Coordinates of C-alpha atoms in Angstrom, one line a residue:
Chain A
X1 CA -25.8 -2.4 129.0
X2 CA -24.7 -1.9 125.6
X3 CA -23.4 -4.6 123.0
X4 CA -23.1 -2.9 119.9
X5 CA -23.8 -5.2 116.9
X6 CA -21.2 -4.8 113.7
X7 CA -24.1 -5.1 110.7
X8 CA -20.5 -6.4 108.5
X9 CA -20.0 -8.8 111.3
X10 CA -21.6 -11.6 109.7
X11 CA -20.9 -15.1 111.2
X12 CA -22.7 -17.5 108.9
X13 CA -25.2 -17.1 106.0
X14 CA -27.7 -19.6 104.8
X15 CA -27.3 -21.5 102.0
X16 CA -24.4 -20.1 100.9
X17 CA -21.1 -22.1 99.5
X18 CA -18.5 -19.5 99.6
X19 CA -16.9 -19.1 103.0
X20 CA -18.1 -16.9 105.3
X21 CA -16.6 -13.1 106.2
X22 CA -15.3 -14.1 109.5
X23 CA -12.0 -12.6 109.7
X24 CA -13.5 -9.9 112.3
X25 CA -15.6 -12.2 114.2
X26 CA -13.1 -12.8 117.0
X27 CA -13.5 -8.8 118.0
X28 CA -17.5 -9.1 118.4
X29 CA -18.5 -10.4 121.7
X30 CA -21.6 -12.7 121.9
X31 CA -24.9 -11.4 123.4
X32 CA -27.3 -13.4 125.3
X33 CA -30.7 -12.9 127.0
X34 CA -31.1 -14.4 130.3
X35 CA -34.3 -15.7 130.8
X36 CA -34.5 -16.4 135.0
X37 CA -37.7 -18.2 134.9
X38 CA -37.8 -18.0 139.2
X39 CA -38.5 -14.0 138.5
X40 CA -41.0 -14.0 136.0
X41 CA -44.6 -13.2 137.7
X42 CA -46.1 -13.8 134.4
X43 CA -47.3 -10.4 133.8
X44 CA -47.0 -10.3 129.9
X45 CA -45.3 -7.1 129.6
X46 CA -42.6 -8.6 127.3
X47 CA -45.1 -9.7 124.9
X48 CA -46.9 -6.3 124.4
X49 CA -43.5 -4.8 124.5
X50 CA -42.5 -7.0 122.0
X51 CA -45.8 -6.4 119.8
X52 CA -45.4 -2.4 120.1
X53 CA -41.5 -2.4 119.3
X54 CA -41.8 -4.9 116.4
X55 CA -45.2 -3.0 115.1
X56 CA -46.9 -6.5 115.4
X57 CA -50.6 -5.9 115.2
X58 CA -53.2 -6.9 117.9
X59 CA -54.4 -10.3 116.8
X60 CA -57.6 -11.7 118.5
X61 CA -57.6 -14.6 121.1
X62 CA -59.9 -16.7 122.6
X63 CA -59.8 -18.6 126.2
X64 CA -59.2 -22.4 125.6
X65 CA -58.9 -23.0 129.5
X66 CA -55.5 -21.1 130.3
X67 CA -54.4 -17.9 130.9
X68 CA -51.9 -18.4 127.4
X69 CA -53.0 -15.5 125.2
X70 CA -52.3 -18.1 122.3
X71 CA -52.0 -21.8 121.8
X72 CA -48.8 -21.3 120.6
X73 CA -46.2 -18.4 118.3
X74 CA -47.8 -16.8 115.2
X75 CA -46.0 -15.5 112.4
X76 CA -46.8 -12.0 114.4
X77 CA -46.9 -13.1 118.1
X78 CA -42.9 -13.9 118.3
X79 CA -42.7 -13.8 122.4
X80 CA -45.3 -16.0 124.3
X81 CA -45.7 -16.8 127.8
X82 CA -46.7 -20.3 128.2
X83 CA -48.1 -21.2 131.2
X84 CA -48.1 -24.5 132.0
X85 CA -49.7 -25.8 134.9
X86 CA -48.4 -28.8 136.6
X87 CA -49.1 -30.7 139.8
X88 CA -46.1 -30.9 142.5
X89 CA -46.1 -32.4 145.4
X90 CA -50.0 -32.6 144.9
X91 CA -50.2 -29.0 144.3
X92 CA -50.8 -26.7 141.3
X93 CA -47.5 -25.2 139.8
X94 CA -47.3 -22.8 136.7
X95 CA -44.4 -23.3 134.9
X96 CA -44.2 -20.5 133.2
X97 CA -42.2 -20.1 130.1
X98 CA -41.2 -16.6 127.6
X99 CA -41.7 -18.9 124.4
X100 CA -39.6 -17.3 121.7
X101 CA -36.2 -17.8 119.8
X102 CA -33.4 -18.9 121.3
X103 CA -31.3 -17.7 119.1
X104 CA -28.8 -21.3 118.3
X105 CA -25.2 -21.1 118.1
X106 CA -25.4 -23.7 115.6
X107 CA -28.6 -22.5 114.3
X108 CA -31.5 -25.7 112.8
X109 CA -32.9 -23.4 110.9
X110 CA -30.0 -21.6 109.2
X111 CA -28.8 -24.9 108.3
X112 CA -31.8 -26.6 107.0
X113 CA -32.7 -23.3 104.7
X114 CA -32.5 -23.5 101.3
X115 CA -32.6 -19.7 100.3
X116 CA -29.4 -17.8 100.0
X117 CA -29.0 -15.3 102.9
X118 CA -32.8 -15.7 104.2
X119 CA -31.3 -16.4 107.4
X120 CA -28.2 -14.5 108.4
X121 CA -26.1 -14.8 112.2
X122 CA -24.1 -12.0 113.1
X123 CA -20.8 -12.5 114.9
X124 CA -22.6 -11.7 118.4
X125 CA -24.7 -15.0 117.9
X126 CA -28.3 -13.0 116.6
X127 CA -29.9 -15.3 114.3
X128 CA -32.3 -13.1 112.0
X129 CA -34.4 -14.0 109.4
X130 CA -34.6 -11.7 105.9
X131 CA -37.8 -12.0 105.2
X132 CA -37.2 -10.2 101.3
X133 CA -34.7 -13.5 100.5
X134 CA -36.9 -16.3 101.9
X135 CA -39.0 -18.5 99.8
X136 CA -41.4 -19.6 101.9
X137 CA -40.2 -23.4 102.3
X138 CA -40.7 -24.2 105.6
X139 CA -37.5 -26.2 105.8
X140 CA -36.3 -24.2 108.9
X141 CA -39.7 -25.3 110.3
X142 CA -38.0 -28.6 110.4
X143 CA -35.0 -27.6 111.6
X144 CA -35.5 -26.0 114.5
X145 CA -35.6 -28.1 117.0
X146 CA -37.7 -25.8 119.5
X147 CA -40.6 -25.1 116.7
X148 CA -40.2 -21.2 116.8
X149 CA -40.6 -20.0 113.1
X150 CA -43.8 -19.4 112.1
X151 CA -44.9 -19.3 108.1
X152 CA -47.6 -16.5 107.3
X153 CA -49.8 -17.8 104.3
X154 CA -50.5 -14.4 103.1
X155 CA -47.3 -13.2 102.3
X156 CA -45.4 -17.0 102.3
X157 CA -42.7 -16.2 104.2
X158 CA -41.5 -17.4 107.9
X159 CA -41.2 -14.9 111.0
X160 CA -39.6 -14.9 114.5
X161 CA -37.7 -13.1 117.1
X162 CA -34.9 -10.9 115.7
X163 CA -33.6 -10.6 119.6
X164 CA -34.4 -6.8 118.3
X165 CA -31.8 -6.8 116.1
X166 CA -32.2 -3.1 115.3
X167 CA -32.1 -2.3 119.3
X168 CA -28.8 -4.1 119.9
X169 CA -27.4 -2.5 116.8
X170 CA -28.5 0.8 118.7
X171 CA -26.9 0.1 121.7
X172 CA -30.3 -0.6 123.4
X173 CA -31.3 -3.7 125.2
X174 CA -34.2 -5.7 123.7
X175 CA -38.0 -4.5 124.0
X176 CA -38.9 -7.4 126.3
X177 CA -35.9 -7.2 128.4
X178 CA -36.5 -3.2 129.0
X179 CA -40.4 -4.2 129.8
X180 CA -39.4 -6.7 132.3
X181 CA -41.1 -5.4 135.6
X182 CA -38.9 -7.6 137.5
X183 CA -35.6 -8.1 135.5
X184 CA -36.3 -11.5 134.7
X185 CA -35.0 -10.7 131.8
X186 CA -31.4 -9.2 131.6
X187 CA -29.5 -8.6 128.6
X188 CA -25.5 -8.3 128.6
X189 CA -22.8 -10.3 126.6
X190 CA -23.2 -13.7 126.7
X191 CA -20.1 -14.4 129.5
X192 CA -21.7 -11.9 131.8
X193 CA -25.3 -14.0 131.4
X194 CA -23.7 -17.0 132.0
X195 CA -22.2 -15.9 135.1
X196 CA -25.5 -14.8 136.4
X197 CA -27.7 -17.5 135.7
X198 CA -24.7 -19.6 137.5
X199 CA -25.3 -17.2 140.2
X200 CA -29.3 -17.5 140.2
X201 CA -28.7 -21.1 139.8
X202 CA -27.0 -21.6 143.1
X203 CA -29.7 -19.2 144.8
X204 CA -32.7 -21.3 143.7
X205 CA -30.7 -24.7 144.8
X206 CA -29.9 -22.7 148.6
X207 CA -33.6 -21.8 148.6
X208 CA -34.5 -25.4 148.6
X209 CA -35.1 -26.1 144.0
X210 CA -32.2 -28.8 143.9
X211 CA -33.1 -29.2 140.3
X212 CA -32.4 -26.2 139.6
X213 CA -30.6 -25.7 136.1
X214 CA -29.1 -23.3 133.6
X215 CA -30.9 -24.2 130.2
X216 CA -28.3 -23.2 128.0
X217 CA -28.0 -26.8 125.6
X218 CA -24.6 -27.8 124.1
X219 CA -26.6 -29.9 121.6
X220 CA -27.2 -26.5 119.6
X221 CA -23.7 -25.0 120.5
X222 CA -25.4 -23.3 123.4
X223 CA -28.4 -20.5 123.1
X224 CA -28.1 -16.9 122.7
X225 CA -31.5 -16.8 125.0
X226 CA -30.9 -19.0 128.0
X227 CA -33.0 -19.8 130.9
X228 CA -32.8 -20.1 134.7
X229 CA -34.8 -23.3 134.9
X230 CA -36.1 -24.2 139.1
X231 CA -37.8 -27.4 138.0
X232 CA -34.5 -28.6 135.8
X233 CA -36.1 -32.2 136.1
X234 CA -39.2 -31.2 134.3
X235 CA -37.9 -29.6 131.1
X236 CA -40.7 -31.4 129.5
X237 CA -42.9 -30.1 131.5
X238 CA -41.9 -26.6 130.6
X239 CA -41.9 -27.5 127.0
X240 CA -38.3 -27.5 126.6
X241 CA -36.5 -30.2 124.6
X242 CA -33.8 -32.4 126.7
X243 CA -31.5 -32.5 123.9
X244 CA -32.2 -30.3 120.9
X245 CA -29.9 -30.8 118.0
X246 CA -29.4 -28.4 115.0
X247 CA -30.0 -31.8 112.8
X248 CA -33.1 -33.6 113.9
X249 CA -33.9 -36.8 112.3
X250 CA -33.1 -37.4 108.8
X251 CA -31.4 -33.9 108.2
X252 CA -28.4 -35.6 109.9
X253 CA -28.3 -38.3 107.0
X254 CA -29.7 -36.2 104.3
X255 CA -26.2 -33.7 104.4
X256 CA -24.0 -36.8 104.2
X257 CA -26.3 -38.9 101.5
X258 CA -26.6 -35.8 99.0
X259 CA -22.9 -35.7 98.5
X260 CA -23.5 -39.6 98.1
X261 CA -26.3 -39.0 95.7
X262 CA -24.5 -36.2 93.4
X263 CA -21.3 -38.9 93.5
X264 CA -23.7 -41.5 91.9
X265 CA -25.4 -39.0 89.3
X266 CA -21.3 -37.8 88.3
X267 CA -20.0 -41.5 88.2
X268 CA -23.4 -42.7 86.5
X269 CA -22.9 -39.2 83.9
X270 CA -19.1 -40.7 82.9
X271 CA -20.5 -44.3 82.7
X272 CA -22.7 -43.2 80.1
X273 CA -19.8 -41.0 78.3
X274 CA -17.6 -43.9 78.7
X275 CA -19.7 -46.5 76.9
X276 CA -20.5 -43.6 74.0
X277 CA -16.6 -43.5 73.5
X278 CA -16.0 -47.0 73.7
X279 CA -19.3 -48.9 72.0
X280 CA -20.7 -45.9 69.4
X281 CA -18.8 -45.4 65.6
X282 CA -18.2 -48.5 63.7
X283 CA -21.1 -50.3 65.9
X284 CA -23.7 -48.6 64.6
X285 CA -23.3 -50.0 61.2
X286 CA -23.1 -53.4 62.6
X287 CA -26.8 -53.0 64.3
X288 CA -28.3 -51.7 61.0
X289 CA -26.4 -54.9 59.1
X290 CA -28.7 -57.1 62.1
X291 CA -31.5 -55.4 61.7
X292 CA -31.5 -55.8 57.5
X293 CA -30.4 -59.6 58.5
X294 CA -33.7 -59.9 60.6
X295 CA -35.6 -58.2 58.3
X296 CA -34.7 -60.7 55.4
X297 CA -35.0 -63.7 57.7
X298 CA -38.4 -62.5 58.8
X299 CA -39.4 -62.2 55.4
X300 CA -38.5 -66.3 54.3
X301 CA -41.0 -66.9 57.5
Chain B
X1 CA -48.4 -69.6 53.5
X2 CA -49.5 -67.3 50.6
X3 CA -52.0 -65.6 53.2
X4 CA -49.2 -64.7 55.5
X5 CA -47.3 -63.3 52.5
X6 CA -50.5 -61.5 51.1
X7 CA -50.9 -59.9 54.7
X8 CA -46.6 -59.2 55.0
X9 CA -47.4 -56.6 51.7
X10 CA -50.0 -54.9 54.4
X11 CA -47.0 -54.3 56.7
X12 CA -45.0 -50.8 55.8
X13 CA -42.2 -50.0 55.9
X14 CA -42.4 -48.0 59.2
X15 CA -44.1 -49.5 62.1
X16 CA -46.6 -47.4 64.5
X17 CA -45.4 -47.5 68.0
X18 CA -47.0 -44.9 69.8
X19 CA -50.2 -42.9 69.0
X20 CA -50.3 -39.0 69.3
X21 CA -51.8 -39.0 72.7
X22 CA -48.6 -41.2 74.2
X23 CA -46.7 -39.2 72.2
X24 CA -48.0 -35.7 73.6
X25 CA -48.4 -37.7 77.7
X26 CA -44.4 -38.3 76.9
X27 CA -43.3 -35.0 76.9
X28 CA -45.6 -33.2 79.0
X29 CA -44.6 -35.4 82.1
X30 CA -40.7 -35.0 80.9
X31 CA -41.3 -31.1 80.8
X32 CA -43.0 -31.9 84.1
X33 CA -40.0 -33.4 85.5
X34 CA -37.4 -31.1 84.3
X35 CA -39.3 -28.4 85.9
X36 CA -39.5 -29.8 89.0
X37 CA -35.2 -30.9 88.6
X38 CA -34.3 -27.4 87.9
X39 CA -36.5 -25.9 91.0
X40 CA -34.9 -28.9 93.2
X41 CA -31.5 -28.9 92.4
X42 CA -31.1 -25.1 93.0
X43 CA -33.0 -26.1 96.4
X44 CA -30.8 -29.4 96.6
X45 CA -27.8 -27.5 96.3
X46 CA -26.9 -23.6 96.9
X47 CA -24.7 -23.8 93.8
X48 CA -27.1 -24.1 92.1
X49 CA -29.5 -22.0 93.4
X50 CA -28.9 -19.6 90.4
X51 CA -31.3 -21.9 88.5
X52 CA -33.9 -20.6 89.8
X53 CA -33.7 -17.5 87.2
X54 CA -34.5 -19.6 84.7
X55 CA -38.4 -19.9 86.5
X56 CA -39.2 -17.1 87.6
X57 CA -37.5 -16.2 90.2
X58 CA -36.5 -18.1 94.0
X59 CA -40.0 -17.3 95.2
X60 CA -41.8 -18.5 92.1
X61 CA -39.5 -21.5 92.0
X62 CA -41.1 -22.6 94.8
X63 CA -44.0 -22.1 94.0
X64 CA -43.9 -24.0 90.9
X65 CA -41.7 -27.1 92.0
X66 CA -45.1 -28.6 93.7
X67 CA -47.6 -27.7 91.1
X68 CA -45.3 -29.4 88.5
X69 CA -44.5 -31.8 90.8
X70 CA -48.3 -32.7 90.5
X71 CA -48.1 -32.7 86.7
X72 CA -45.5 -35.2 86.8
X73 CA -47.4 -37.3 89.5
X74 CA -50.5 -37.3 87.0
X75 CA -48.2 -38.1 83.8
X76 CA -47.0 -41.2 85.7
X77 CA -50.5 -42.0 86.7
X78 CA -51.5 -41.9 83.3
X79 CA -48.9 -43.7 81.9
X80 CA -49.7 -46.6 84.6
X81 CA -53.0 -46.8 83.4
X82 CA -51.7 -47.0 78.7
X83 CA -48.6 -48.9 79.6
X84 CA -49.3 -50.6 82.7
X85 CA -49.9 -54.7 81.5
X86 CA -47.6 -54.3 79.1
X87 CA -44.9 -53.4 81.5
X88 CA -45.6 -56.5 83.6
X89 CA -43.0 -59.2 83.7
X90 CA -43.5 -61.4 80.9
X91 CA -41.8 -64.8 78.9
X92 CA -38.3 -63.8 77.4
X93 CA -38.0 -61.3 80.0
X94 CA -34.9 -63.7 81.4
X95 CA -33.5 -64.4 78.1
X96 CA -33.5 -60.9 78.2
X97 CA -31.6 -60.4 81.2
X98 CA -29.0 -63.0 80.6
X99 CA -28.1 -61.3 77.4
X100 CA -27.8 -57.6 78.7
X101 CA -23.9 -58.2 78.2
X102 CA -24.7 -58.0 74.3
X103 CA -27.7 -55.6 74.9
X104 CA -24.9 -52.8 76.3
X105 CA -22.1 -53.8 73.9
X106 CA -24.2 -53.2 70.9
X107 CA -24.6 -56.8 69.8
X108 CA -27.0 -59.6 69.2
X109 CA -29.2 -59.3 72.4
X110 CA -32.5 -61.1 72.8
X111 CA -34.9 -59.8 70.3
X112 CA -37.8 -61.4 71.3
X113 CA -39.1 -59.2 73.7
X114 CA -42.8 -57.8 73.7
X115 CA -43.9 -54.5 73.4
X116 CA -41.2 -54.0 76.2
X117 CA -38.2 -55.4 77.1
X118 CA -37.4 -56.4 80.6
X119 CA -34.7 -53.3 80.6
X120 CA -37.8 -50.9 79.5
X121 CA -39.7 -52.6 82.3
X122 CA -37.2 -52.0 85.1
X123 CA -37.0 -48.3 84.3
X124 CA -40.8 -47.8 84.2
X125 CA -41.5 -49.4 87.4
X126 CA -38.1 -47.2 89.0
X127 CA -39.9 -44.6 87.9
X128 CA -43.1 -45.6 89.1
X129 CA -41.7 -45.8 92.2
X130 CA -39.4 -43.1 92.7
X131 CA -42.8 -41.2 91.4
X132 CA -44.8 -42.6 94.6
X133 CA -41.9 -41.5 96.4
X134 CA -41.3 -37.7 95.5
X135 CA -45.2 -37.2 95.2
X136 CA -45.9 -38.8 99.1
X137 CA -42.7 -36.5 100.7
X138 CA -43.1 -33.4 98.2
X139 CA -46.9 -33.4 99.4
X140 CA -46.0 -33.5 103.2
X141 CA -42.9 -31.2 102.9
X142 CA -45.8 -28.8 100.8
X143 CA -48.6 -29.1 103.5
X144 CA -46.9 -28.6 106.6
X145 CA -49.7 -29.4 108.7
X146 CA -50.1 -32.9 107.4
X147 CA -47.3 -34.4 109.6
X148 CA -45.0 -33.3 112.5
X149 CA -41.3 -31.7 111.8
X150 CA -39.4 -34.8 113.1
X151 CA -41.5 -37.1 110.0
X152 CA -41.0 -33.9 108.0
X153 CA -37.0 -34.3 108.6
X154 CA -37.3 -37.9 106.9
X155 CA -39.5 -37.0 103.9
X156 CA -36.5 -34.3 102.7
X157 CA -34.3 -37.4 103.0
X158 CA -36.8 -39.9 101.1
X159 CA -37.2 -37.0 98.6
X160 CA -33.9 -36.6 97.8
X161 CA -33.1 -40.6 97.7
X162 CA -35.9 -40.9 95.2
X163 CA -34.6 -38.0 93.2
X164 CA -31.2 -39.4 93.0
X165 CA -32.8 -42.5 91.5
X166 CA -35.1 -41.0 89.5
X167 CA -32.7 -38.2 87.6
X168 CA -30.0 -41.2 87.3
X169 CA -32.7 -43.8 85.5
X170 CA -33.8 -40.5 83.6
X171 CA -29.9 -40.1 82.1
X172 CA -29.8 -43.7 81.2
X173 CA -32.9 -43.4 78.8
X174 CA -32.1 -40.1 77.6
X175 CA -28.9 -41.5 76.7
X176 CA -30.0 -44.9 75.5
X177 CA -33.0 -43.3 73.2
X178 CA -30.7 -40.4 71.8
X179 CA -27.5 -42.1 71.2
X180 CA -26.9 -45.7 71.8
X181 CA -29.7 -47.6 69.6
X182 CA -30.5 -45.2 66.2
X183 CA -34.1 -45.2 65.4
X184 CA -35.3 -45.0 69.0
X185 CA -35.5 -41.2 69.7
X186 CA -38.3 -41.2 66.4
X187 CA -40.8 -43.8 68.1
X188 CA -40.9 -40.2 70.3
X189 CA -41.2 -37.8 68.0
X190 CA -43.6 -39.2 65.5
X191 CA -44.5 -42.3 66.8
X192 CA -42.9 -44.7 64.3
X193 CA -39.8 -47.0 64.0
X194 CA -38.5 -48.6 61.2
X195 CA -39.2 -52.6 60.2
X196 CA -35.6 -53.5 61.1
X197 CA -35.7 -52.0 64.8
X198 CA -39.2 -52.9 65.7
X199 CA -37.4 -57.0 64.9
X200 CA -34.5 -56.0 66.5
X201 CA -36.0 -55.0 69.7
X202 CA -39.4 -56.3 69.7
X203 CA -40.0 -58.6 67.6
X204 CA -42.8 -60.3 69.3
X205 CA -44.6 -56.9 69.6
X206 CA -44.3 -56.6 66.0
X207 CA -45.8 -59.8 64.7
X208 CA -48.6 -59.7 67.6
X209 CA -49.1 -56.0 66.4
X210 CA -49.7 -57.5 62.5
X211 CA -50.7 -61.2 63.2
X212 CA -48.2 -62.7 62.0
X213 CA -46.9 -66.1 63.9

């Protein structure tokens, strides 16, 4: 399967006022992973394939009591299977989770960043990170809503999946989807993926998971890395939010109240000017006359 | 009688209002502050993120807007600690109030006032607040691990609020100690005022200040 990715096809850009250079975006099709979490034996293969294709590093790791080869992402682990275990039905379940980005179509993290064109999203939905523009805020830490980016002390910048950006570009599927021993993870445009995690969907529900559901949340605009989902009454359980949102808490007021606040600093900016036009000149004289005429009354004291 | 006169020859003609140290505290804590304004509002807004040449750089922007952010925090602090009972609300402080019509318009407002009118004593304690405010959000947006994203989410909002009304208070002096009362910028720059300002403004300050009754 091969998407290719248009390097001028830029959808949005972070941070940036001028309007983006969308006039070809209509002739890009969207990508998407599909994630069918009923496949995945756990295996790991996407993770070291992700490490070896993204020249990661080994990074050392410890057991805390589960077979998780981390607690959680690193600035250089960007694809981590979590393996939750969960009692059902009084028995032990692993619900096992590839933890990486999603890849937003309204992207928290774009829109929280500060740092013009740290965080780029190309027409076919990719959000990517450019690591040489970013300034180490941590503000899409905050925005996204699924706690993917990762800051690196050392070199103060912030790190995540790039849905191998430079594979798609090359007409090549991404590292952990060609790893995938059992094609849990399939790459195609994002219509195609949708169609077959329908498809999956209705298998798991015939083989007895009613709850079965297609995580693919309109909060965000949708993902560009969805998942097959058996237990889809236990998202929490998988460590998926129920309802993400590109603006969580107070970054929902904060866009609306800065306009507010930059209103207030212009109107208070012309108050000021107004009362210099209107009180200043022939006033001044008329202070220095009060302060003399204080001056002499405090001297008969 | 003719002791009071004697000591009214001690009295010069320009009055001390502010030793070297508050002088020196003054403008370290504004050059504090208009660090940490040009770093934010280039981060505030991405129109003016071209600010952020004038410090170095986006990277070393933000890397400074913290550390100076901790200046300013320690100005304040300081100035708490010289100014702080003198900023407390005080007899005349009312009066004060009730005459701000003729305080803005340039004419005969209350004169009586301490070593601080009540005006002066709103803006320090704005200040002071809006100073709790950035430092407490700045230093939980700065160490990440302190606090979750979600409380994260509301300290960009309470940083910003208090920004809003700390840059506005800031215009209002600038203004008001540059243009609208002459005299007033020099109690900055070398400390003294003349006779005539310190009665027009502070008069009780002034006779305290020299014993006089």
């Amino acid at each position: 399967m091969s998407t290719p990715l248009d390097p001028l096809a830029i959808r949005r850009i972070s941070a940036s006022p001028s309007p983006n250079p969308s006039i070809r975006n209509g002739n890009v099709p969207a990508v998407a992973k599909l994630v069918d979490i009923g496949l995945c034996i756990g295996c790991k293969a996407c993770e070291v394939a992700c490490k070896e294709w993204n020249d990661l590093g080994v990074e050392d790791t410890y057991n805390f009591g589960s077979y998780q080869s981390h607690k959680a992402l690193t600035p250089n682990t960007w694809d981590l299977m979590l393996f939750n275990e969960v009692e059902i039905n009084g028995g032990l379940q692993w619900l096992i989770r590839k933890d990486s980005c999603l890849h937003c179509d309204e992207p928290g993290c774009l829109l929280a960043c500060p740092a013009p064109g740290a965080i780029v999203q190309y027409a076919n939905g990719i959000v990517d990170f450019n690591q040489d523009k970013c300034i180490g805020c941590q503000y899409c830490l905050v925005g996204c809503p699924f706690d993917i980016p990762k800051y690196d002390p050392k070199s103060q910048k912030v790190y995540k999946c790039t849905l191998c950006v430079d594979r798609v570009g090359a007409g090549l599927e991404p590292a952990c989807a060609k790893a995938c021993p059992t094609a849990a993870i399939k790459f195609g445009t994002k219509d195609d993926m949708l169609a077959e995690g329908k498809a999956s969907v209705d298998r798991l529900k015939q083989r007895g998971f009613v709850n079965a559901t297609l995580y693919d949340p309109p909060g965000v605009g949708g993902t560009h890395m969805m998942y097959v989902v058996p237990h889809g009454d236990r998202l929490a359980d998988y460590q998926l939010p129920t309802n993400p949102t590109p603006r969580r808490g107070g970054l929902g007021v904060l866009g609306a109240w800065k306009w507010a606040g930059a209103g207030l600093l212009w109107a208070g900016t012309v108050g000021l000017a107004v009362h210099f036009i209107r009180f200043r000149g022939a006033r001044i004289d008329a202070i220095k006359a009060r302060e003399r005429e204080l001056e002499e009354q405090e001297g008969r004291r | 009688m003719e002791a009071a006169r004697a000591q009214q020859q001690a009295v010069p003609a320009d009055v001390k209002r502010y030793n070297l140290f508050e002088v020196v505290l003054h403008w370290l804590t504004f050059a504090s502050f208009l660090i940490c304004l040009g770093t934010g509002l280039a981060f505030a807004y991405p129109r003016l993120f071209w600010l952020t040449n004038f410090f170095g750089g986006p990277q070393t922007s933000r890397e400074v807007h913290p550390w100076a952010g901790i200046a300013f925090a320690v100005g304040l602090l300081l100035m708490l600690l010289l100014w702080g009972l003198d900023e407390l609300p005080a007899a005349g402080d009312m009066q004060w109030w009730r005459r701000l019509g003729a305080y803005v318009s340039l004419g005969d407002a209350y004169h009586e006032n301490g070593r601080f009118n009540a005006g002066q004593k709103l803006y320090f304690w704005v200040m002071l607040l809006a100073g709790v405010g950035l430092f407490a959000s700045g230093l939980l947006l700065w160490q990440r691990d302190w606090s979750g994203a979600e409380a994260r989410s509301w300290m960009r909002l309470v940083h910003n609020v208090a920004f809003v009304g700390s840059f506005g208070f800031l215009m209002l002096h600038v203004y008001m100690s540059v243009a609208m009362y002459p005299g007033t910028l020099g109690a900055m720059l070398h400390g003294r005022v003349t006779r005539g300002w310190a009665l027009l403004h502070h008069a009780r300050w002034y006779r305290k200040k020299y014993g006089l009754q």
